[in-house]
Amino acid sequence: MTAYRARLTEIDIRRLIKATDEDERAAAAHKLCRSMDKAELDDEGRAAAQKILRLLAEDAAELVRRAMAVTLKASDLIPRDVARRLAADVDSVALPVIHFSPAFTDEDLIEIVTAGSSVRQVAVASRPRVGRDVASVMAELGSEQAVRALASNDNADIAEAALGRCVDRFSGSSEIVTALAYRQVLPLSVTERLVDLASDAVREHLIARHAVAPETAIRLANFARERATIDLVDQAMGQTDLGGFVAGLNARRVLTASLLLRALARGQMALFEHGIAELAGAPHSRAALMIHDAGPLGLKAIYDRAGLPPRLFQAFRAGVDTWRTLQAEGIDTSGDLFRQQMLERYLTQRPHAPREDMAYLLERLDQTATTQQANDVAAA
């Protein structure tokens, strides 16, 4: 097999040297590069192969240079000096190598970015891995197309300051805002800036996928109250530290009876439990035991200790009783189906809840029904 590879390489080298037609030389270059890339080369063979590549990089025919660049674009066989030479070539030769070659250092890539060609910046931004220093320079100097490609590349290591710079420069670009919003990881400072810039759909993704401070969720809830697209009950669903989230709400004086009633009616028992515990100054475990006390006194005692309005107690009592009944029926209390059934059952009891809260719950029920109809149509 080794003898075959050596003979093939020798034949193709002769063909490459003797050929006068560009197409023929390009075909020979492609075959030669592919053969060398697949061969198991020792140090001497690797040095010989790289010598051939240096000759190919100087070929007068663009087609020959492109054949090498495309064939070996992701190969570690191309030495750094050849990669740099190809990166300075015409776009048809340079772009495949800039996009994939592992030969470049971060300094090489920064040099390409600072040269200012948008199409080459895009190639750098789309690489399989983009280092932090390169990403920072791209955020500062890259074209809009390049920054969008960088933001879309989850394998780009973008520092918080660089992400902020992308927002500074292109806050008016919906494509860049969306690309940033859909990154797998975002720091809180960037998420909260994007929330103000994003479309409704992207904003909801940010709220659901990334950490958002309670005050931001509150502001958004107030902003979108008529449509009830984002609110604190929804925000609580995605919290891993629900106790901390509730404590933050209480510190900002928004852990209200209205919020807890809405959460309970929508089946968010954990939020209700933590909220009562926070307001009552009791451990969550103790508050939960009193809320679920089968007798008539436990819930009333913890409710009063939490300082909630006496006139609303029966509305809360109805919510706890509804939750307990559905649980006894064996329904999974963590699923969407349970939340829908909880809300339906609760509203049929005509609880004595404030008009504003009833309007909210009815709107949520209507929204759930609309979503279910859309899912049924899609399934059909």
PDB file of C-alpha atoms in Angstrom, residues 51-279:
ATOM      1  CA  LYS A  51       7.580  21.253   0.078  1.00  0.00           C
ATOM      2  CA  ILE A  52       5.212  20.251  -2.708  1.00  0.00           C
ATOM      3  CA  LEU A  53       2.451  22.341  -1.163  1.00  0.00           C
ATOM      4  CA  ARG A  54       4.702  25.402  -1.140  1.00  0.00           C
ATOM      5  CA  LEU A  55       5.259  24.922  -4.856  1.00  0.00           C
ATOM      6  CA  LEU A  56       1.526  24.551  -5.475  1.00  0.00           C
ATOM      7  CA  ALA A  57       0.811  27.735  -3.500  1.00  0.00           C
ATOM      8  CA  GLU A  58       3.038  29.624  -5.959  1.00  0.00           C
ATOM      9  CA  ASP A  59       1.428  28.181  -9.079  1.00  0.00           C
ATOM     10  CA  ALA A  60       0.399  30.903 -11.495  1.00  0.00           C
ATOM     11  CA  ALA A  61      -2.977  29.289 -12.144  1.00  0.00           C
ATOM     12  CA  GLU A  62      -5.716  30.262  -9.695  1.00  0.00           C
ATOM     13  CA  LEU A  63      -7.491  26.986 -10.442  1.00  0.00           C
ATOM     14  CA  VAL A  64      -4.501  24.992  -9.227  1.00  0.00           C
ATOM     15  CA  ARG A  65      -4.189  26.995  -6.006  1.00  0.00           C
ATOM     16  CA  ARG A  66      -7.913  26.665  -5.406  1.00  0.00           C
ATOM     17  CA  ALA A  67      -7.756  22.902  -5.939  1.00  0.00           C
ATOM     18  CA  MET A  68      -5.172  22.686  -3.153  1.00  0.00           C
ATOM     19  CA  ALA A  69      -7.053  25.072  -0.852  1.00  0.00           C
ATOM     20  CA  VAL A  70     -10.351  23.241  -1.193  1.00  0.00           C
ATOM     21  CA  THR A  71      -8.872  19.750  -0.898  1.00  0.00           C
ATOM     22  CA  LEU A  72      -6.752  20.523   2.161  1.00  0.00           C
ATOM     23  CA  LYS A  73      -8.871  23.265   3.744  1.00  0.00           C
ATOM     24  CA  ALA A  74      -9.236  21.438   7.084  1.00  0.00           C
ATOM     25  CA  SER A  75      -6.027  19.390   6.927  1.00  0.00           C
ATOM     26  CA  ASP A  76      -3.178  19.779   9.372  1.00  0.00           C
ATOM     27  CA  LEU A  77      -0.794  19.038   6.506  1.00  0.00           C
ATOM     28  CA  ILE A  78      -0.747  22.668   5.340  1.00  0.00           C
ATOM     29  CA  PRO A  79       2.036  24.515   7.203  1.00  0.00           C
ATOM     30  CA  ARG A  80       1.397  27.949   8.661  1.00  0.00           C
ATOM     31  CA  ASP A  81       3.428  29.833   6.045  1.00  0.00           C
ATOM     32  CA  VAL A  82       1.428  28.218   3.233  1.00  0.00           C
ATOM     33  CA  ALA A  83      -1.860  28.897   5.017  1.00  0.00           C
ATOM     34  CA  ARG A  84      -0.918  32.565   5.412  1.00  0.00           C
ATOM     35  CA  ARG A  85       0.039  32.783   1.742  1.00  0.00           C
ATOM     36  CA  LEU A  86      -3.273  31.262   0.681  1.00  0.00           C
ATOM     37  CA  ALA A  87      -5.185  33.582   3.041  1.00  0.00           C
ATOM     38  CA  ALA A  88      -3.691  36.534   1.163  1.00  0.00           C
ATOM     39  CA  ASP A  89      -4.777  35.089  -2.201  1.00  0.00           C
ATOM     40  CA  VAL A  90      -7.970  35.843  -4.112  1.00  0.00           C
ATOM     41  CA  ASP A  91     -11.221  35.012  -2.326  1.00  0.00           C
ATOM     42  CA  SER A  92     -11.832  31.762  -4.203  1.00  0.00           C
ATOM     43  CA  VAL A  93      -8.535  30.433  -2.827  1.00  0.00           C
ATOM     44  CA  ALA A  94      -8.454  32.193   0.531  1.00  0.00           C
ATOM     45  CA  LEU A  95     -11.944  31.613   1.920  1.00  0.00           C
ATOM     46  CA  PRO A  96     -11.904  27.800   2.289  1.00  0.00           C
ATOM     47  CA  VAL A  97      -8.580  27.948   4.133  1.00  0.00           C
ATOM     48  CA  ILE A  98      -9.550  30.920   6.328  1.00  0.00           C
ATOM     49  CA  HIS A  99     -12.768  29.167   7.270  1.00  0.00           C
ATOM     50  CA  PHE A 100     -11.281  25.793   8.232  1.00  0.00           C
ATOM     51  CA  SER A 101      -7.502  25.560   8.400  1.00  0.00           C
ATOM     52  CA  PRO A 102      -6.058  24.661  11.829  1.00  0.00           C
ATOM     53  CA  ALA A 103      -2.700  26.184  10.817  1.00  0.00           C
ATOM     54  CA  PHE A 104      -3.626  29.740  11.796  1.00  0.00           C
ATOM     55  CA  THR A 105      -2.786  31.263  15.163  1.00  0.00           C
ATOM     56  CA  ASP A 106      -5.118  33.754  16.798  1.00  0.00           C
ATOM     57  CA  GLU A 107      -2.697  36.475  15.722  1.00  0.00           C
ATOM     58  CA  ASP A 108      -3.077  35.375  12.096  1.00  0.00           C
ATOM     59  CA  LEU A 109      -6.865  35.471  12.337  1.00  0.00           C
ATOM     60  CA  ILE A 110      -6.858  38.881  14.009  1.00  0.00           C
ATOM     61  CA  GLU A 111      -4.713  40.159  11.147  1.00  0.00           C
ATOM     62  CA  ILE A 112      -7.301  38.891   8.671  1.00  0.00           C
ATOM     63  CA  VAL A 113     -10.126  40.551  10.611  1.00  0.00           C
ATOM     64  CA  THR A 114      -8.377  43.903  10.883  1.00  0.00           C
ATOM     65  CA  ALA A 115      -7.667  43.902   7.132  1.00  0.00           C
ATOM     66  CA  GLY A 116     -11.359  44.724   6.798  1.00  0.00           C
ATOM     67  CA  SER A 117     -12.709  42.380   4.097  1.00  0.00           C
ATOM     68  CA  SER A 118     -16.265  41.533   5.163  1.00  0.00           C
ATOM     69  CA  VAL A 119     -16.370  38.193   3.366  1.00  0.00           C
ATOM     70  CA  ARG A 120     -13.105  37.113   4.997  1.00  0.00           C
ATOM     71  CA  GLN A 121     -14.301  38.305   8.380  1.00  0.00           C
ATOM     72  CA  VAL A 122     -17.364  36.096   7.931  1.00  0.00           C
ATOM     73  CA  ALA A 123     -15.074  33.145   7.180  1.00  0.00           C
ATOM     74  CA  VAL A 124     -13.160  33.776  10.419  1.00  0.00           C
ATOM     75  CA  ALA A 125     -16.367  34.229  12.427  1.00  0.00           C
ATOM     76  CA  SER A 126     -17.746  30.926  11.134  1.00  0.00           C
ATOM     77  CA  ARG A 127     -14.709  28.790  11.974  1.00  0.00           C
ATOM     78  CA  PRO A 128     -15.196  25.569  13.978  1.00  0.00           C
ATOM     79  CA  ARG A 129     -13.594  27.373  16.905  1.00  0.00           C
ATOM     80  CA  VAL A 130     -13.102  31.094  17.433  1.00  0.00           C
ATOM     81  CA  GLY A 131     -10.870  32.172  20.314  1.00  0.00           C
ATOM     82  CA  ARG A 132     -11.781  34.899  22.761  1.00  0.00           C
ATOM     83  CA  ASP A 133      -9.219  37.421  21.504  1.00  0.00           C
ATOM     84  CA  VAL A 134     -10.315  36.935  17.902  1.00  0.00           C
ATOM     85  CA  ALA A 135     -13.981  37.291  18.883  1.00  0.00           C
ATOM     86  CA  SER A 136     -13.248  40.524  20.768  1.00  0.00           C
ATOM     87  CA  VAL A 137     -11.571  42.075  17.730  1.00  0.00           C
ATOM     88  CA  MET A 138     -14.425  40.885  15.539  1.00  0.00           C
ATOM     89  CA  ALA A 139     -16.970  42.479  17.876  1.00  0.00           C
ATOM     90  CA  GLU A 140     -15.100  45.768  17.642  1.00  0.00           C
ATOM     91  CA  LEU A 141     -14.195  45.851  13.944  1.00  0.00           C
ATOM     92  CA  GLY A 142     -16.298  43.247  12.156  1.00  0.00           C
ATOM     93  CA  SER A 143     -18.913  44.077   9.553  1.00  0.00           C
ATOM     94  CA  GLU A 144     -22.590  43.498  10.290  1.00  0.00           C
ATOM     95  CA  GLN A 145     -22.517  40.226   8.331  1.00  0.00           C
ATOM     96  CA  ALA A 146     -19.427  39.065  10.224  1.00  0.00           C
ATOM     97  CA  VAL A 147     -20.834  39.930  13.645  1.00  0.00           C
ATOM     98  CA  ARG A 148     -24.045  38.088  12.778  1.00  0.00           C
ATOM     99  CA  ALA A 149     -21.983  35.021  11.825  1.00  0.00           C
ATOM    100  CA  LEU A 150     -20.014  35.327  15.064  1.00  0.00           C
ATOM    101  CA  ALA A 151     -23.162  35.621  17.164  1.00  0.00           C
ATOM    102  CA  SER A 152     -24.609  32.551  15.436  1.00  0.00           C
ATOM    103  CA  ASN A 153     -21.502  30.483  16.159  1.00  0.00           C
ATOM    104  CA  ASP A 154     -21.850  28.784  19.551  1.00  0.00           C
ATOM    105  CA  ASN A 155     -18.273  27.562  19.201  1.00  0.00           C
ATOM    106  CA  ALA A 156     -17.062  31.157  19.361  1.00  0.00           C
ATOM    107  CA  ASP A 157     -15.747  32.141  22.784  1.00  0.00           C
ATOM    108  CA  ILE A 158     -17.215  35.628  23.130  1.00  0.00           C
ATOM    109  CA  ALA A 159     -16.451  37.544  26.309  1.00  0.00           C
ATOM    110  CA  GLU A 160     -19.221  39.447  28.074  1.00  0.00           C
ATOM    111  CA  ALA A 161     -17.672  42.776  27.089  1.00  0.00           C
ATOM    112  CA  ALA A 162     -17.486  41.677  23.449  1.00  0.00           C
ATOM    113  CA  LEU A 163     -21.135  40.603  23.478  1.00  0.00           C
ATOM    114  CA  GLY A 164     -22.013  44.004  24.872  1.00  0.00           C
ATOM    115  CA  ARG A 165     -19.999  45.657  22.111  1.00  0.00           C
ATOM    116  CA  CYS A 166     -21.966  43.698  19.500  1.00  0.00           C
ATOM    117  CA  VAL A 167     -25.158  45.086  21.015  1.00  0.00           C
ATOM    118  CA  ASP A 168     -23.678  48.606  21.137  1.00  0.00           C
ATOM    119  CA  ARG A 169     -22.825  48.557  17.455  1.00  0.00           C
ATOM    120  CA  PHE A 170     -25.791  46.679  16.019  1.00  0.00           C
ATOM    121  CA  SER A 171     -28.734  47.177  18.358  1.00  0.00           C
ATOM    122  CA  GLY A 172     -30.824  48.118  15.315  1.00  0.00           C
ATOM    123  CA  SER A 173     -30.132  44.848  13.516  1.00  0.00           C
ATOM    124  CA  SER A 174     -32.914  42.369  14.243  1.00  0.00           C
ATOM    125  CA  GLU A 175     -30.822  39.553  12.749  1.00  0.00           C
ATOM    126  CA  ILE A 176     -27.913  40.168  15.124  1.00  0.00           C
ATOM    127  CA  VAL A 177     -30.197  40.633  18.127  1.00  0.00           C
ATOM    128  CA  THR A 178     -31.902  37.320  17.301  1.00  0.00           C
ATOM    129  CA  ALA A 179     -28.583  35.520  16.741  1.00  0.00           C
ATOM    130  CA  LEU A 180     -27.302  36.729  20.106  1.00  0.00           C
ATOM    131  CA  ALA A 181     -30.549  35.802  21.839  1.00  0.00           C
ATOM    132  CA  TYR A 182     -30.333  32.223  20.612  1.00  0.00           C
ATOM    133  CA  ARG A 183     -26.792  31.606  21.826  1.00  0.00           C
ATOM    134  CA  GLN A 184     -26.595  28.699  24.251  1.00  0.00           C
ATOM    135  CA  VAL A 185     -25.032  30.812  26.997  1.00  0.00           C
ATOM    136  CA  LEU A 186     -25.587  34.506  27.675  1.00  0.00           C
ATOM    137  CA  PRO A 187     -24.536  36.632  30.649  1.00  0.00           C
ATOM    138  CA  LEU A 188     -27.327  38.388  32.514  1.00  0.00           C
ATOM    139  CA  SER A 189     -26.170  41.875  31.503  1.00  0.00           C
ATOM    140  CA  VAL A 190     -26.466  41.016  27.811  1.00  0.00           C
ATOM    141  CA  THR A 191     -29.746  39.137  28.178  1.00  0.00           C
ATOM    142  CA  GLU A 192     -31.409  42.122  29.802  1.00  0.00           C
ATOM    143  CA  ARG A 193     -30.242  44.471  27.047  1.00  0.00           C
ATOM    144  CA  LEU A 194     -31.522  42.105  24.386  1.00  0.00           C
ATOM    145  CA  VAL A 195     -34.917  41.830  26.081  1.00  0.00           C
ATOM    146  CA  ASP A 196     -35.544  45.493  25.295  1.00  0.00           C
ATOM    147  CA  LEU A 197     -34.504  45.082  21.655  1.00  0.00           C
ATOM    148  CA  ALA A 198     -35.962  41.721  20.666  1.00  0.00           C
ATOM    149  CA  SER A 199     -39.227  40.829  18.986  1.00  0.00           C
ATOM    150  CA  ASP A 200     -41.975  39.240  21.091  1.00  0.00           C
ATOM    151  CA  ALA A 201     -41.022  35.700  20.065  1.00  0.00           C
ATOM    152  CA  VAL A 202     -37.330  36.227  20.731  1.00  0.00           C
ATOM    153  CA  ARG A 203     -38.112  38.010  24.003  1.00  0.00           C
ATOM    154  CA  GLU A 204     -40.105  35.028  25.226  1.00  0.00           C
ATOM    155  CA  HIS A 205     -37.210  32.750  24.285  1.00  0.00           C
ATOM    156  CA  LEU A 206     -34.853  34.906  26.342  1.00  0.00           C
ATOM    157  CA  ILE A 207     -37.151  34.798  29.336  1.00  0.00           C
ATOM    158  CA  ALA A 208     -37.562  31.024  29.115  1.00  0.00           C
ATOM    159  CA  ARG A 209     -33.977  30.086  28.210  1.00  0.00           C
ATOM    160  CA  HIS A 210     -31.771  32.564  30.042  1.00  0.00           C
ATOM    161  CA  ALA A 211     -31.581  34.112  33.470  1.00  0.00           C
ATOM    162  CA  VAL A 212     -33.487  37.382  33.768  1.00  0.00           C
ATOM    163  CA  ALA A 213     -33.615  39.490  36.913  1.00  0.00           C
ATOM    164  CA  PRO A 214     -37.058  39.652  38.580  1.00  0.00           C
ATOM    165  CA  GLU A 215     -37.339  43.404  38.052  1.00  0.00           C
ATOM    166  CA  THR A 216     -36.919  42.899  34.315  1.00  0.00           C
ATOM    167  CA  ALA A 217     -39.630  40.262  34.281  1.00  0.00           C
ATOM    168  CA  ILE A 218     -41.860  42.603  36.267  1.00  0.00           C
ATOM    169  CA  ARG A 219     -41.294  45.418  33.783  1.00  0.00           C
ATOM    170  CA  LEU A 220     -42.057  43.111  30.882  1.00  0.00           C
ATOM    171  CA  ALA A 221     -45.138  41.760  32.586  1.00  0.00           C
ATOM    172  CA  ASN A 222     -46.455  45.284  32.985  1.00  0.00           C
ATOM    173  CA  PHE A 223     -45.491  46.138  29.407  1.00  0.00           C
ATOM    174  CA  ALA A 224     -47.306  43.134  27.952  1.00  0.00           C
ATOM    175  CA  ARG A 225     -50.117  42.755  30.478  1.00  0.00           C
ATOM    176  CA  GLU A 226     -52.923  43.111  27.936  1.00  0.00           C
ATOM    177  CA  ARG A 227     -51.669  40.082  26.023  1.00  0.00           C
ATOM    178  CA  ALA A 228     -50.363  38.272  29.117  1.00  0.00           C
ATOM    179  CA  THR A 229     -47.486  36.874  27.051  1.00  0.00           C
ATOM    180  CA  ILE A 230     -44.891  37.231  29.796  1.00  0.00           C
ATOM    181  CA  ASP A 231     -45.495  37.339  33.512  1.00  0.00           C
ATOM    182  CA  LEU A 232     -43.927  36.347  36.770  1.00  0.00           C
ATOM    183  CA  VAL A 233     -45.813  33.058  36.956  1.00  0.00           C
ATOM    184  CA  ASP A 234     -44.298  32.045  33.625  1.00  0.00           C
ATOM    185  CA  GLN A 235     -40.908  33.301  34.724  1.00  0.00           C
ATOM    186  CA  ALA A 236     -41.051  31.162  37.864  1.00  0.00           C
ATOM    187  CA  MET A 237     -41.517  27.996  35.801  1.00  0.00           C
ATOM    188  CA  GLY A 238     -37.959  28.137  34.552  1.00  0.00           C
ATOM    189  CA  GLN A 239     -36.293  28.851  37.889  1.00  0.00           C
ATOM    190  CA  THR A 240     -33.894  26.295  39.366  1.00  0.00           C
ATOM    191  CA  ASP A 241     -33.723  28.232  42.652  1.00  0.00           C
ATOM    192  CA  LEU A 242     -37.367  29.011  43.256  1.00  0.00           C
ATOM    193  CA  GLY A 243     -36.747  30.033  46.866  1.00  0.00           C
ATOM    194  CA  GLY A 244     -34.184  32.598  45.781  1.00  0.00           C
ATOM    195  CA  PHE A 245     -36.460  33.856  43.024  1.00  0.00           C
ATOM    196  CA  VAL A 246     -39.336  34.339  45.471  1.00  0.00           C
ATOM    197  CA  ALA A 247     -37.049  36.071  47.977  1.00  0.00           C
ATOM    198  CA  GLY A 248     -36.041  38.489  45.233  1.00  0.00           C
ATOM    199  CA  LEU A 249     -39.680  39.223  44.446  1.00  0.00           C
ATOM    200  CA  ASN A 250     -40.388  39.895  48.109  1.00  0.00           C
ATOM    201  CA  ALA A 251     -37.390  42.211  48.405  1.00  0.00           C
ATOM    202  CA  ARG A 252     -38.850  44.256  45.543  1.00  0.00           C
ATOM    203  CA  ARG A 253     -42.326  44.264  47.094  1.00  0.00           C
ATOM    204  CA  VAL A 254     -44.004  42.377  44.250  1.00  0.00           C
ATOM    205  CA  LEU A 255     -44.728  39.111  46.085  1.00  0.00           C
ATOM    206  CA  THR A 256     -48.407  39.988  46.345  1.00  0.00           C
ATOM    207  CA  ALA A 257     -51.617  38.127  47.069  1.00  0.00           C
ATOM    208  CA  SER A 258     -52.570  38.644  43.431  1.00  0.00           C
ATOM    209  CA  LEU A 259     -49.387  36.954  42.177  1.00  0.00           C
ATOM    210  CA  LEU A 260     -49.828  33.996  44.537  1.00  0.00           C
ATOM    211  CA  LEU A 261     -53.494  33.549  43.643  1.00  0.00           C
ATOM    212  CA  ARG A 262     -52.673  33.544  39.939  1.00  0.00           C
ATOM    213  CA  ALA A 263     -49.886  31.020  40.498  1.00  0.00           C
ATOM    214  CA  LEU A 264     -52.120  28.723  42.536  1.00  0.00           C
ATOM    215  CA  ALA A 265     -54.981  28.872  40.048  1.00  0.00           C
ATOM    216  CA  ARG A 266     -52.570  27.914  37.264  1.00  0.00           C
ATOM    217  CA  GLY A 267     -51.349  24.911  39.195  1.00  0.00           C
ATOM    218  CA  GLN A 268     -48.000  26.378  40.254  1.00  0.00           C
ATOM    219  CA  MET A 269     -48.155  24.937  43.759  1.00  0.00           C
ATOM    220  CA  ALA A 270     -44.390  25.169  44.327  1.00  0.00           C
ATOM    221  CA  LEU A 271     -44.446  28.911  43.675  1.00  0.00           C
ATOM    222  CA  PHE A 272     -47.428  29.298  46.003  1.00  0.00           C
ATOM    223  CA  GLU A 273     -45.709  27.285  48.752  1.00  0.00           C
ATOM    224  CA  HIS A 274     -42.460  29.213  48.515  1.00  0.00           C
ATOM    225  CA  GLY A 275     -44.364  32.505  48.386  1.00  0.00           C
ATOM    226  CA  ILE A 276     -46.348  31.730  51.531  1.00  0.00           C
ATOM    227  CA  ALA A 277     -43.198  30.535  53.302  1.00  0.00           C
ATOM    228  CA  GLU A 278     -41.353  33.731  52.370  1.00  0.00           C
ATOM    229  CA  LEU A 279     -44.147  36.030  53.522  1.00  0.00           C
TER     230      LEU A 279
END
